[in-house]
Coordinates of C-alpha atoms in Angstrom, one line a residue:
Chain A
X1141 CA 0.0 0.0 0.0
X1142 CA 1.3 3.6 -1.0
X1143 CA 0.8 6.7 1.1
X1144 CA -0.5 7.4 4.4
X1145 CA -2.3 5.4 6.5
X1146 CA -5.2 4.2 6.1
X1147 CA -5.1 5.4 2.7
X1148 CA -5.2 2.2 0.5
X1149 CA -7.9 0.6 2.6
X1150 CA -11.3 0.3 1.2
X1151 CA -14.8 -0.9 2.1
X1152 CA -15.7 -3.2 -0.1
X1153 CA -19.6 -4.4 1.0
X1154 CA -22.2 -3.0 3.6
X1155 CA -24.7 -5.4 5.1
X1156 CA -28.0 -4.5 7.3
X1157 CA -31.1 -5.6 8.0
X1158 CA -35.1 -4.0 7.5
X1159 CA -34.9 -2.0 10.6
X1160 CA -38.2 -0.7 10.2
X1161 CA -39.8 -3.8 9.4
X1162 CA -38.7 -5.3 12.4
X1163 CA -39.6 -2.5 14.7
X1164 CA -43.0 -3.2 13.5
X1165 CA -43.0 -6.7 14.4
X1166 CA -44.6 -7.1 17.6
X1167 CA -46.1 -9.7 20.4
X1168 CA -42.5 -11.4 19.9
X1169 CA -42.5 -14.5 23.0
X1170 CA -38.4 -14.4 22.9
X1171 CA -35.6 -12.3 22.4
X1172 CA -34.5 -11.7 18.5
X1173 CA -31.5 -14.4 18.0
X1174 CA -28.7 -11.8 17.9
X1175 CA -26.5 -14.1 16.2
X1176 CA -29.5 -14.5 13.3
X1177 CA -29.6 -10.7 12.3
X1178 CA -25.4 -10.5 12.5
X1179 CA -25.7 -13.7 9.7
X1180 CA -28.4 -12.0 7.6
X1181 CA -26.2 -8.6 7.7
X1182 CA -23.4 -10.6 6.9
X1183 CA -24.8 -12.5 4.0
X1184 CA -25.9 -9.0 2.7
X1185 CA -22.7 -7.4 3.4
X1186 CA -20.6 -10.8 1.5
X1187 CA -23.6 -10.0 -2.0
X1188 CA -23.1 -6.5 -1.9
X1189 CA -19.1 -6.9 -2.3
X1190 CA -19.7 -9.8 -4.7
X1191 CA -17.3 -11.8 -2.1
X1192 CA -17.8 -15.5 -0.9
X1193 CA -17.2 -15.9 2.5
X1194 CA -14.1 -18.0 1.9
X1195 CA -12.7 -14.8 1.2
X1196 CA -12.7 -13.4 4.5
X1197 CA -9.9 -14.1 6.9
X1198 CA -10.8 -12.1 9.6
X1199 CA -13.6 -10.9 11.8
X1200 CA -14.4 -8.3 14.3
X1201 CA -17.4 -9.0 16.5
X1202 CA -19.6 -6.2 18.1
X1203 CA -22.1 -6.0 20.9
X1204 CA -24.3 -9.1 21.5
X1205 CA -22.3 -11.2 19.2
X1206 CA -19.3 -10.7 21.3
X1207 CA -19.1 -14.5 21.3
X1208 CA -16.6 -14.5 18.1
X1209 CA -16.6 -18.1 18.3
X1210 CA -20.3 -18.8 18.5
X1211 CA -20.7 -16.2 15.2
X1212 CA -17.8 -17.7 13.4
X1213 CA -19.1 -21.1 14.2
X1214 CA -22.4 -20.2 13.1
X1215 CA -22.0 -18.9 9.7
X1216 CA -18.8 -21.5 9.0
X1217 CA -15.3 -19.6 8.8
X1218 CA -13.3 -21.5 11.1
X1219 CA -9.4 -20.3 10.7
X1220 CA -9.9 -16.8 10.3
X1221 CA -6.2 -15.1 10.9
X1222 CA -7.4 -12.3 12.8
X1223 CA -10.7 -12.8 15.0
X1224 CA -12.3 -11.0 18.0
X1225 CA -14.7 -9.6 20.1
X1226 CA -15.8 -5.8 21.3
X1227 CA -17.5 -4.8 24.0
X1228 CA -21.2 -3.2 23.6
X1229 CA -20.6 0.7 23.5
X1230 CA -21.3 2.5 20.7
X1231 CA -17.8 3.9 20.8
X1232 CA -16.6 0.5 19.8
X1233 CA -18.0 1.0 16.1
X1234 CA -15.4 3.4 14.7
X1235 CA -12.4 1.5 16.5
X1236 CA -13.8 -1.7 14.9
X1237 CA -13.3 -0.2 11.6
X1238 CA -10.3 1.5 12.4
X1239 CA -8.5 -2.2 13.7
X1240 CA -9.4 -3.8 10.6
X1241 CA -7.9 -1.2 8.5
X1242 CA -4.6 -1.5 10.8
X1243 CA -4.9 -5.2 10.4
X1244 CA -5.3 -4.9 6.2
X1245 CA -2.6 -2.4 6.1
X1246 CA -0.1 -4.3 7.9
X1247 CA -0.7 -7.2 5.8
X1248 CA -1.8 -9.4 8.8
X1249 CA -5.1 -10.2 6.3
X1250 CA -6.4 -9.3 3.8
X1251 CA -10.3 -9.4 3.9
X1252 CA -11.9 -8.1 7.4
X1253 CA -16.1 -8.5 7.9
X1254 CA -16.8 -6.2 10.8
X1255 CA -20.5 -7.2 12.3
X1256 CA -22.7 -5.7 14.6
X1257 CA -26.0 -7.2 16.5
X1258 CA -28.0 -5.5 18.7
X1259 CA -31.3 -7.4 20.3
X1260 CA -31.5 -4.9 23.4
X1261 CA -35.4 -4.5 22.8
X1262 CA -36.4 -7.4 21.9
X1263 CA -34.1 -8.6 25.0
X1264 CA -35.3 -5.6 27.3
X1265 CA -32.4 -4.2 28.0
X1266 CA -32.1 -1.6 30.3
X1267 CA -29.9 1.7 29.1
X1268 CA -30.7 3.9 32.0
X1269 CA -30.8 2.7 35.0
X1270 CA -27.1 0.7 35.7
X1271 CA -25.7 4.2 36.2
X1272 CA -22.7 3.0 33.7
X1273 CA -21.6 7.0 33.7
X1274 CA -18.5 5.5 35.6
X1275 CA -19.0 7.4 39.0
X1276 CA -20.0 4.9 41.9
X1277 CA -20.5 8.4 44.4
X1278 CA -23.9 9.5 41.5
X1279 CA -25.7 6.4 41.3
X1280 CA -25.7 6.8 45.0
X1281 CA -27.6 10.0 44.5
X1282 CA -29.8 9.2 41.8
X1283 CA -28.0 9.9 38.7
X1284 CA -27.8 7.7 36.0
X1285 CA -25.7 7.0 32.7
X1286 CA -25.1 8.9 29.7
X1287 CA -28.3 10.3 28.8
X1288 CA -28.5 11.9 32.0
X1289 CA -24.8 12.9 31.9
X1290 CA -25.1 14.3 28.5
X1291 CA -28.0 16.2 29.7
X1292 CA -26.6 17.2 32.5
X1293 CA -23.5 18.5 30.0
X1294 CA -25.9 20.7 27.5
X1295 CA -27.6 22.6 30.9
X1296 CA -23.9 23.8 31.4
X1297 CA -23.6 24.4 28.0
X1298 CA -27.1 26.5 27.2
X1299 CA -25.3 28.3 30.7
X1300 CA -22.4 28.9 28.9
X1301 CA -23.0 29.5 25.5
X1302 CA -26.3 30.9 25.3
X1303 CA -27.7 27.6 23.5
X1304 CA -31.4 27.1 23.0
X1305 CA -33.5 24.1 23.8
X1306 CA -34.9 24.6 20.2
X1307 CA -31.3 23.8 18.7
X1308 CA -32.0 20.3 19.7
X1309 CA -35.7 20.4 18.9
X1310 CA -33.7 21.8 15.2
X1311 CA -31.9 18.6 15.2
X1312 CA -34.3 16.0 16.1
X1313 CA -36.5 17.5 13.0
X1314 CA -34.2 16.9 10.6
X1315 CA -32.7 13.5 11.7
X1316 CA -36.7 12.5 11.3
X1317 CA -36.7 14.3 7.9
X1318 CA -34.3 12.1 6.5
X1319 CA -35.5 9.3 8.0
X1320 CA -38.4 9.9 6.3
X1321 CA -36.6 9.4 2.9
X1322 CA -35.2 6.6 4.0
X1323 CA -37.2 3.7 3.4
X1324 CA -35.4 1.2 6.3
X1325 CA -36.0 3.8 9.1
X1326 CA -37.7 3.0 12.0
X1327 CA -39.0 6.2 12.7
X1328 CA -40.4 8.1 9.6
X1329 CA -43.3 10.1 10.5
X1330 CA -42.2 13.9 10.4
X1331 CA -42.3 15.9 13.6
X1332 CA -42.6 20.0 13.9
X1333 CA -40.7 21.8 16.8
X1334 CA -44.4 22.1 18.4
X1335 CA -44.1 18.3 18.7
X1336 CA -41.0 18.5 19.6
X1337 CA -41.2 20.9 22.9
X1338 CA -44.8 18.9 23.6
X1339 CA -43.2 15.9 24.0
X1340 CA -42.0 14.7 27.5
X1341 CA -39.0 15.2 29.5
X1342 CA -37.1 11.9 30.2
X1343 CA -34.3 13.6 31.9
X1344 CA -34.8 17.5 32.0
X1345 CA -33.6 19.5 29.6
X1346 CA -33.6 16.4 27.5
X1347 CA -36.7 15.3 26.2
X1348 CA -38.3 12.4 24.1
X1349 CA -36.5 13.4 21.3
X1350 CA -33.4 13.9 22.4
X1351 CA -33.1 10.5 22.8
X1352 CA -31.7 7.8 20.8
X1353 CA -33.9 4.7 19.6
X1354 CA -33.9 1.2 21.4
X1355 CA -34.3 -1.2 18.5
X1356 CA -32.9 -4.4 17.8
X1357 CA -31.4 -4.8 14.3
X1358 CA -27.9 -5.7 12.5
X1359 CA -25.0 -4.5 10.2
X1360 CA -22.2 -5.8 8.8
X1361 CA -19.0 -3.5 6.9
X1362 CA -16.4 -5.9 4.8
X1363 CA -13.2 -3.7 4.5
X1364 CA -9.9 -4.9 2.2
X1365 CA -7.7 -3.2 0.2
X1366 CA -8.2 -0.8 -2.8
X1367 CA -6.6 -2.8 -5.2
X1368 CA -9.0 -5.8 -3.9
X1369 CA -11.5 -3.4 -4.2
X1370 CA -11.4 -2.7 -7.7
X1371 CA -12.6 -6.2 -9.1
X1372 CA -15.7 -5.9 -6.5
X1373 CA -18.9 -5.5 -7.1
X1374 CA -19.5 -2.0 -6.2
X1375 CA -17.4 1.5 -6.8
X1376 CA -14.4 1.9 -4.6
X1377 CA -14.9 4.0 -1.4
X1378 CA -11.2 4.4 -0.1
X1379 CA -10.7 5.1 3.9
X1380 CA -8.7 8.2 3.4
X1381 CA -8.2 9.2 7.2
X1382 CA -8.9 7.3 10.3
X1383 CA -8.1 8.8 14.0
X1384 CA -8.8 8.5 17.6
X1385 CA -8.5 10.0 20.9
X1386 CA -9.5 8.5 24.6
X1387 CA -11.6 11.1 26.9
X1388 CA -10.7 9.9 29.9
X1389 CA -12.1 11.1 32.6
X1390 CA -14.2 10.5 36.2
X1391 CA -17.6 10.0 33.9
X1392 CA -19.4 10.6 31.0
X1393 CA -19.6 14.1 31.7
X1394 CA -16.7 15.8 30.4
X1395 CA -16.2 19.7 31.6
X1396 CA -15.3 20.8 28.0
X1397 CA -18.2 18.8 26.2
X1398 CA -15.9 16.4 24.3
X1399 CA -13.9 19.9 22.8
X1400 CA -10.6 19.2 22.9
X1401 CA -10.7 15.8 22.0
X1402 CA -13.2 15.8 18.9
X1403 CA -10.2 19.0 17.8
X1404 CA -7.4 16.5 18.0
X1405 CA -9.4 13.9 16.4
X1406 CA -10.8 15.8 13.5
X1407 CA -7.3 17.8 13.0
X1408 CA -5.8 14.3 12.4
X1409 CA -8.2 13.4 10.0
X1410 CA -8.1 17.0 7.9
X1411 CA -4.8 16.6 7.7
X1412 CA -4.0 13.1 7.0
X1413 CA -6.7 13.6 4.1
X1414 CA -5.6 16.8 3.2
X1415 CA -9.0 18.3 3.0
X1416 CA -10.8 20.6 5.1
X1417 CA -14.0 20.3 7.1
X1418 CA -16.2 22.5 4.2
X1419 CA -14.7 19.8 1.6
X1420 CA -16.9 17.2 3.0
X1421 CA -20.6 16.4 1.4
X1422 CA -22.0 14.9 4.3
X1423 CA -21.6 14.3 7.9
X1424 CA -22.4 11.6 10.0
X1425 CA -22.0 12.3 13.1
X1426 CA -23.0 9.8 16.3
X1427 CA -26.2 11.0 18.2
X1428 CA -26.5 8.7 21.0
X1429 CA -28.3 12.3 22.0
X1430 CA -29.0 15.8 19.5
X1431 CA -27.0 17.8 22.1
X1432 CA -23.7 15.6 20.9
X1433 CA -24.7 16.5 17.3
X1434 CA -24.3 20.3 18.6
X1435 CA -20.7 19.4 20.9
X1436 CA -19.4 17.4 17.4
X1437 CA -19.9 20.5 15.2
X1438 CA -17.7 22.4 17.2
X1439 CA -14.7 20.2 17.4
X1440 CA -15.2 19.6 13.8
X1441 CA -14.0 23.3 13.5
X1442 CA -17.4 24.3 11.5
X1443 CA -18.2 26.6 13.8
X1444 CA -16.7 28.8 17.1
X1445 CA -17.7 27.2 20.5
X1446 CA -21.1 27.8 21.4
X1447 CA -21.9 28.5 17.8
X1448 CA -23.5 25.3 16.8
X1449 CA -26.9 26.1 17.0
X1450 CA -25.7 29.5 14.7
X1451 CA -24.6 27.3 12.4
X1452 CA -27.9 25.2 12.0
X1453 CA -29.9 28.2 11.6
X1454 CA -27.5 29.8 8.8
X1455 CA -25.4 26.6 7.4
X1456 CA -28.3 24.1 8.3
X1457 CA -28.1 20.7 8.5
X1458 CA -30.5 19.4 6.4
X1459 CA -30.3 17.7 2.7
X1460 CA -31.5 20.0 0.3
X1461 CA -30.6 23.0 2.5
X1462 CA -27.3 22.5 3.8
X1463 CA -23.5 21.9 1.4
X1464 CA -22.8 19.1 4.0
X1465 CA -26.2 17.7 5.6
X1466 CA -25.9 16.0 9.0
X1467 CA -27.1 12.3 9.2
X1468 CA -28.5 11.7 6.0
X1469 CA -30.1 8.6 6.7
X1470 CA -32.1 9.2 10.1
X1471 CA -29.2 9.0 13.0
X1472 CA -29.8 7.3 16.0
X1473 CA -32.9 9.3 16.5
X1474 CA -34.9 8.2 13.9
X1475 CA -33.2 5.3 11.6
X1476 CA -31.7 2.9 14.0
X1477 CA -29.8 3.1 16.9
X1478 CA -27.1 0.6 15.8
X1479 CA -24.6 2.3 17.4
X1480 CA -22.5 4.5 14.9
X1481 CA -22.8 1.5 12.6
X1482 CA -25.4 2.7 10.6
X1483 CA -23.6 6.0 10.2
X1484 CA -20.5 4.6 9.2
X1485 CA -22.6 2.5 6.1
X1486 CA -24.7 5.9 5.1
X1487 CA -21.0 7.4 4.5
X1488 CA -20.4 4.3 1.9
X1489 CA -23.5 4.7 0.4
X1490 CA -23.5 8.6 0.1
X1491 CA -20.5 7.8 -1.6
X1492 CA -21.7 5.5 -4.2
X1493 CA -24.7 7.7 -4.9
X1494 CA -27.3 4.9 -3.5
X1495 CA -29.1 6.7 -1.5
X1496 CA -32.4 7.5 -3.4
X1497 CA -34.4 10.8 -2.2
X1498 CA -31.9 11.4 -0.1
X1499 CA -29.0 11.3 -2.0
X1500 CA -26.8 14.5 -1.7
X1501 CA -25.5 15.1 -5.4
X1502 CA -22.0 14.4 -6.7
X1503 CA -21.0 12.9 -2.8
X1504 CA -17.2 12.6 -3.1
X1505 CA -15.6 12.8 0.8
X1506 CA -18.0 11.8 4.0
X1507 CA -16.8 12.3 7.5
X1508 CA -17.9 10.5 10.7
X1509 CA -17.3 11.2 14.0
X1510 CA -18.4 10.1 17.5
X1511 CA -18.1 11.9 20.6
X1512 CA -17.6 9.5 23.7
X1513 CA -14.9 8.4 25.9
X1514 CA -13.4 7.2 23.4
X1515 CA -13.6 9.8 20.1
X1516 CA -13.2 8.3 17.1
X1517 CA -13.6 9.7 13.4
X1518 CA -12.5 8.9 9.7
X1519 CA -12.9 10.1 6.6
X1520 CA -14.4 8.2 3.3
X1521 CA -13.6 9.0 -0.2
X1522 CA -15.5 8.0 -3.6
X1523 CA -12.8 6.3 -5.9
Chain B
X1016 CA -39.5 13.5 48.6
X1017 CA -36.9 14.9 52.1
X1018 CA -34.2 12.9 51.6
X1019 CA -34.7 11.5 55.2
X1020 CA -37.7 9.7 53.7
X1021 CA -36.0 8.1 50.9
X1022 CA -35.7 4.1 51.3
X1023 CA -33.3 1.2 50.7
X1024 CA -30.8 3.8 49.2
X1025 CA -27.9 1.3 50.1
X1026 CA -29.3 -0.7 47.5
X1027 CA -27.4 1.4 45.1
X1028 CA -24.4 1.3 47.4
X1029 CA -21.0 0.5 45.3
X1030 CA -18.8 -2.8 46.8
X1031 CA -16.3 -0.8 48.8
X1032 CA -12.7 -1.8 48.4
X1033 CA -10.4 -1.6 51.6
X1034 CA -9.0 1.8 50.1
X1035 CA -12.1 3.6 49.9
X1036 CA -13.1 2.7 53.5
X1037 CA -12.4 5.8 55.2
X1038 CA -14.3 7.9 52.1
X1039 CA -17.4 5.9 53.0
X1040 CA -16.7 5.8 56.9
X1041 CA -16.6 9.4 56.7
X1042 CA -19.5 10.3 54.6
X1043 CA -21.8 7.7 56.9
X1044 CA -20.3 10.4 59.7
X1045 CA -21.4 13.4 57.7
X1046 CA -18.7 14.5 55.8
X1047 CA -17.3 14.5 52.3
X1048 CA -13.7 13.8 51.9
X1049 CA -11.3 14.5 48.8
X1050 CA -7.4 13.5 48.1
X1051 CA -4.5 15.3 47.9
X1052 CA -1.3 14.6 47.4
X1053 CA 1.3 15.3 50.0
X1054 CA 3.7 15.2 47.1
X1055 CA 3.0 17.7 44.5
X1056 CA -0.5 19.2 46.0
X1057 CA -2.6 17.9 43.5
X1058 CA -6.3 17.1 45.0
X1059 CA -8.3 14.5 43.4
X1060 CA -12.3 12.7 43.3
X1061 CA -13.5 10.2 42.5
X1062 CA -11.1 8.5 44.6
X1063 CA -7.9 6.7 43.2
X1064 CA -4.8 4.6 44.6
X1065 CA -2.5 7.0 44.0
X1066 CA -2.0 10.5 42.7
X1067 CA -3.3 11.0 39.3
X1068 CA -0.9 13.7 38.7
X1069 CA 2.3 12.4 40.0
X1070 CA 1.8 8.9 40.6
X1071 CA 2.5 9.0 44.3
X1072 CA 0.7 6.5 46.9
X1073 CA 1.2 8.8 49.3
X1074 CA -2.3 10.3 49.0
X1075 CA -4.1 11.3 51.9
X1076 CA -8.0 11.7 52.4
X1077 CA -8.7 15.5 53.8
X1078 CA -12.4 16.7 54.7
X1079 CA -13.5 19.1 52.1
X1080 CA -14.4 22.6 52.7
X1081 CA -18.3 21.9 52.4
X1082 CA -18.0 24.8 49.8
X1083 CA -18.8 24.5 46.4
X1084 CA -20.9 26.4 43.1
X1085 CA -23.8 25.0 41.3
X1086 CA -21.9 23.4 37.7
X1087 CA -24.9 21.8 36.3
X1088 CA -28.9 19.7 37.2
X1089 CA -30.8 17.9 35.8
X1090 CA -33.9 17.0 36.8
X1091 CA -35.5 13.0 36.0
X1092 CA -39.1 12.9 34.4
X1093 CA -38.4 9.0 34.0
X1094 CA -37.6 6.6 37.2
X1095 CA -34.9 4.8 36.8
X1096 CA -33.9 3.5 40.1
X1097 CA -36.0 2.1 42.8
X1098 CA -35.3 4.6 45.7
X1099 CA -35.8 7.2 43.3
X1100 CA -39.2 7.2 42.0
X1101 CA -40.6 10.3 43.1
X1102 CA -39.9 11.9 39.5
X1103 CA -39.4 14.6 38.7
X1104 CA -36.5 14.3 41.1
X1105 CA -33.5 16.5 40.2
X1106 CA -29.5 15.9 40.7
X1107 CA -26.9 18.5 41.2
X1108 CA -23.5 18.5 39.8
X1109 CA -21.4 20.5 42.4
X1110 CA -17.9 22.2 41.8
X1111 CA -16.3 21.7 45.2
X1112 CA -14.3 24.7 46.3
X1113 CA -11.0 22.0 45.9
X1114 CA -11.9 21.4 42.3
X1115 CA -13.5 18.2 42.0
X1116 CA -17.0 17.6 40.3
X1117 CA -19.3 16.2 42.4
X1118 CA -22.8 14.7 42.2
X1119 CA -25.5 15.1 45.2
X1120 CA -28.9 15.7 46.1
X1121 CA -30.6 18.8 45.1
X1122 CA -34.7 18.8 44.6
X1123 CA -35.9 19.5 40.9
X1124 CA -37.4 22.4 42.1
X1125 CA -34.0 24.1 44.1
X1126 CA -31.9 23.0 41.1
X1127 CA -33.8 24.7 38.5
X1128 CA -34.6 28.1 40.4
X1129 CA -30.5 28.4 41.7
X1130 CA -28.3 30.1 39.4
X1131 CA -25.4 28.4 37.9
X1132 CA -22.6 28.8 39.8
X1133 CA -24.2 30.2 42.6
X1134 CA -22.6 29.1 45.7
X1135 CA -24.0 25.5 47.9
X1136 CA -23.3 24.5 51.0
X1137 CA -22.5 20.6 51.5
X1138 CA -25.4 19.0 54.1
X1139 CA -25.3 15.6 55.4
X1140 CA -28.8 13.8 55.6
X1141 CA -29.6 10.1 57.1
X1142 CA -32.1 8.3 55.1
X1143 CA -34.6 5.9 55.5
X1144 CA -32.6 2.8 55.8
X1145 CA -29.3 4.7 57.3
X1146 CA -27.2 5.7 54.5
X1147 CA -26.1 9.2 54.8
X1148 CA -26.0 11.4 51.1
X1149 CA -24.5 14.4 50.4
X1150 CA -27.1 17.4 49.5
X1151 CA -26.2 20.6 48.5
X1152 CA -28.3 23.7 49.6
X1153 CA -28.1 27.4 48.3
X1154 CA -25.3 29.3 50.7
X1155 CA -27.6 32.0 52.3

């Protein structure tokens, strides 16, 4: 491989599942077979590369397929040269990618199928209440994990900054917008700001639309090399700039609202592309909650601090509106909460123009980012 | 709810490991305690072995000032915890004069009328079942 890492790595198929469909699915007795949806994304994922699955020699499991075994087992690839498991946060998804291009670039293998399951509501899974923010002394005294942290993080912010409670409301309407074009969303019926401020508060100032979705579903991202690439099925989409950056810090909560990190993080990326943040055509940015939409926008460098929600009122968000819409397919709000997985696909598929009503003309470079403890971003280019 | 009223809060009690003992001996004797380093001064919480800044495991628990400024609430619409289900309950997020962050009782109604970073005082308040919680009050 020539140039800069990660340049030279590609992804090569993109697997998921009827999202929508499913949600809609209901008086289920059991759990949804995690292990089912990960093989169907899979199976997508190996048709959409043109690729058998003898040609993969190593796999990344995420969330409730962490059992790498069990899933390699399951769907037959039994000496895959490098194979393991990730734990269930949603900051996992761009360091899964991220591995797998280290792995392909260091010639350790040479075909990597990243897959995802999440059954958490079919399986009832609580998010809220386990008080996972990482601070034993705040359970203690009622607080919870990150919803509650995050919210907790935007009060200080609006303090700060000025912000408005409708710069959320401005977000949550247009993640539904484009779910709406979207024909796997979950969510797709379109919401004003009235609806919006109606709805209720789950953890003040956040309310029910703040808040990502709890659905179960499955995707799957087959990465190799760009010369591989080439005799695939579909038009190369290189992986042009990769980066990461821990946020380590007592909790969730960070003081500087993931600032400084998403900066270092998306400075790597700018210049290991060589592009700048008003090259890219779309934006996919990890909203676990719309405030970290606002906090991501910032560290981007697209606007001063405490200028997000300036910069959705006169750069906007939205296809058709903005040069660089945010979350094209639906986010986390709206099209599936599959954890910055589904973000990570809508980048491949902005790229190869296959993304119907919601297709943002001529797509050439896509960023994502996600804003946790562990910030992680890279940057997608048509080929 | 009064906090005195609240039940089976050591339900949400962490394990305590033979380091943090004096933290939680303390707080069940009404009063909040912080690190700092003997070594380089540095003053630390949530709790760790050593110092966070210079590696020392020399650190030493000190009582806080009870002094600290109102960072951030937020106030719960949803219950998510058993002792907790008088929603809307809310949850303060106090800068102690020292430096730390940290998180105590505050009702939904005081957090949302009280400035940010109006000074609190740190109380100490017994609950149903015994275990004591840190809640901040408005300094007068």
């Amino acid at each position: 491989m020539n140039g800069k890492f990660p340049a030279g790595v590609a992804v090569v198929g993109v697997g998921d599942i009827e999202f929508g469909k499913l949600y809609k699915e209901k008086n289920l007795t059991e759990p949804r077979d995690p292990y089912k949806m990960a093989a169907e994304a899979f199976k997508n994922a190996l048709d959409d590369a043109g690729l058998k699955k003898q040609d993969i020699d190593g796999v990344l499991c995420v969330r409730d397929i962490k059992k790498y075994e069990y899933f390699c087992y399951k769907v037959g690839i039994d000496k895959p040269r490098l194979v393991n498991g990730l734990e269930s946060a949603g900051r996992q998804s761009g360091l899964a990618l991220q591995y797998a291009a280290m792995a392909i670039a260091s010639g350790m293998v040479k075909t990597v199928a990243v897959v995802y399951s999440n059954h958490s509501r079919t399986a009832a899974f609580n998010y809220g209440g386990d008080g996972d923010g990482g601070d034993p002394f705040g359970i203690l005294h009622g607080m919870t994990s990150p919803g509650a942290q995050v919210a907790a993080m935007f009060n200080r912010y609006r303090h700060e900054f000025g912000a408005s409670e409708e710069s959320l409301g401005k977000v949550a309407i247009s993640n539904r917008y484009h779910a709406s074009l979207n024909p796997k969303s979950v969510m797709t019926k379109l919401i004003s700001m009235e609806d919006y401020l109606g709805a209720r508060y789950i953890t003040e100032p956040f309310r029910l639309f703040d808040y990502c979705l709890i659905n179960d579903g499955a995707v799957c991202i087959i990465l190799s090399s760009i010369e591989r690439a080439k005799d695939m099925r579909k038009p190369v989409v290189e992986m042009i700039a990769t980066s990461a950056c821990g946020d380590m810090a007592s909790s969730y909560m960070k003081e500087d609202f993931f600032y400084k990190g998403v900066q270092l993080v998306a400075n790597d990326l700018y210049a290991t592309a060589g592009v700048k943040a008003t090259d890219m055509n779309s934006l996919q940015i990890y909203d676990n909650f719309t405030a970290t939409i606002l906090y991501s926008l910032e560290g981007l460098g697209l606007c001063d601090r405490g200028g997000a929600g300036h910069y959705i009122d006169t750069v906007g968000i939205t296809h058709g509106k903005s040069p660089r819409p945010v979350n094209t397919s639906g986010g986390h709000t709206s099209e599936t909460y599959m954890q910055g997985f589904n973000h990570q696909v809508e980048c491949v598929r902005q790229l190869r123009g296959e993304c119907g009503a919601r297709q943002v003309p001529d797509s050439k470079l896509s960023l994502y980012i996600c804003a946790a403890p562990i910030i992680s971003g890279h940057i997608f280019a048509r080929r | 709810m009064k906090e005195a009223l609240r039940e089976n809060v050591a339900s949400l009690s962490p394990v305590i490991t033979e380091f943090e003992k004096p933290f939680w001996n303390s707080l069940q004797n009404g009063q909040l305690m912080v690190q700092k380093c003997p070594e380089c001064g540095h003053v630390q919480f949530p709790p760790s072995p050593v110092c966070s800044n210079c590696l020392s495991d020399t650190v030493q628990w000190v009582n806080c000032s009870n002094k600290a400024t109102l960072w951030s609430w937020v106030a719960f619409h949803k219950a998510y915890l058993e002792p907790y289900g008088d929603v809307p309950y809310g949850v303060v997020l106090a800068k102690l004069e020292e430096g730390p962050i940290v998180t105590g009782r505050m009702s939904a109604e005081t957090v949302s009328t009280t400035a940010f970073d109006a000074p609190l005082r740190a109380t100490y308040v017994k609950t149903a079942d015994g275990t004591v919680l840190v809640e901040f009050v408005p300094e007068k």
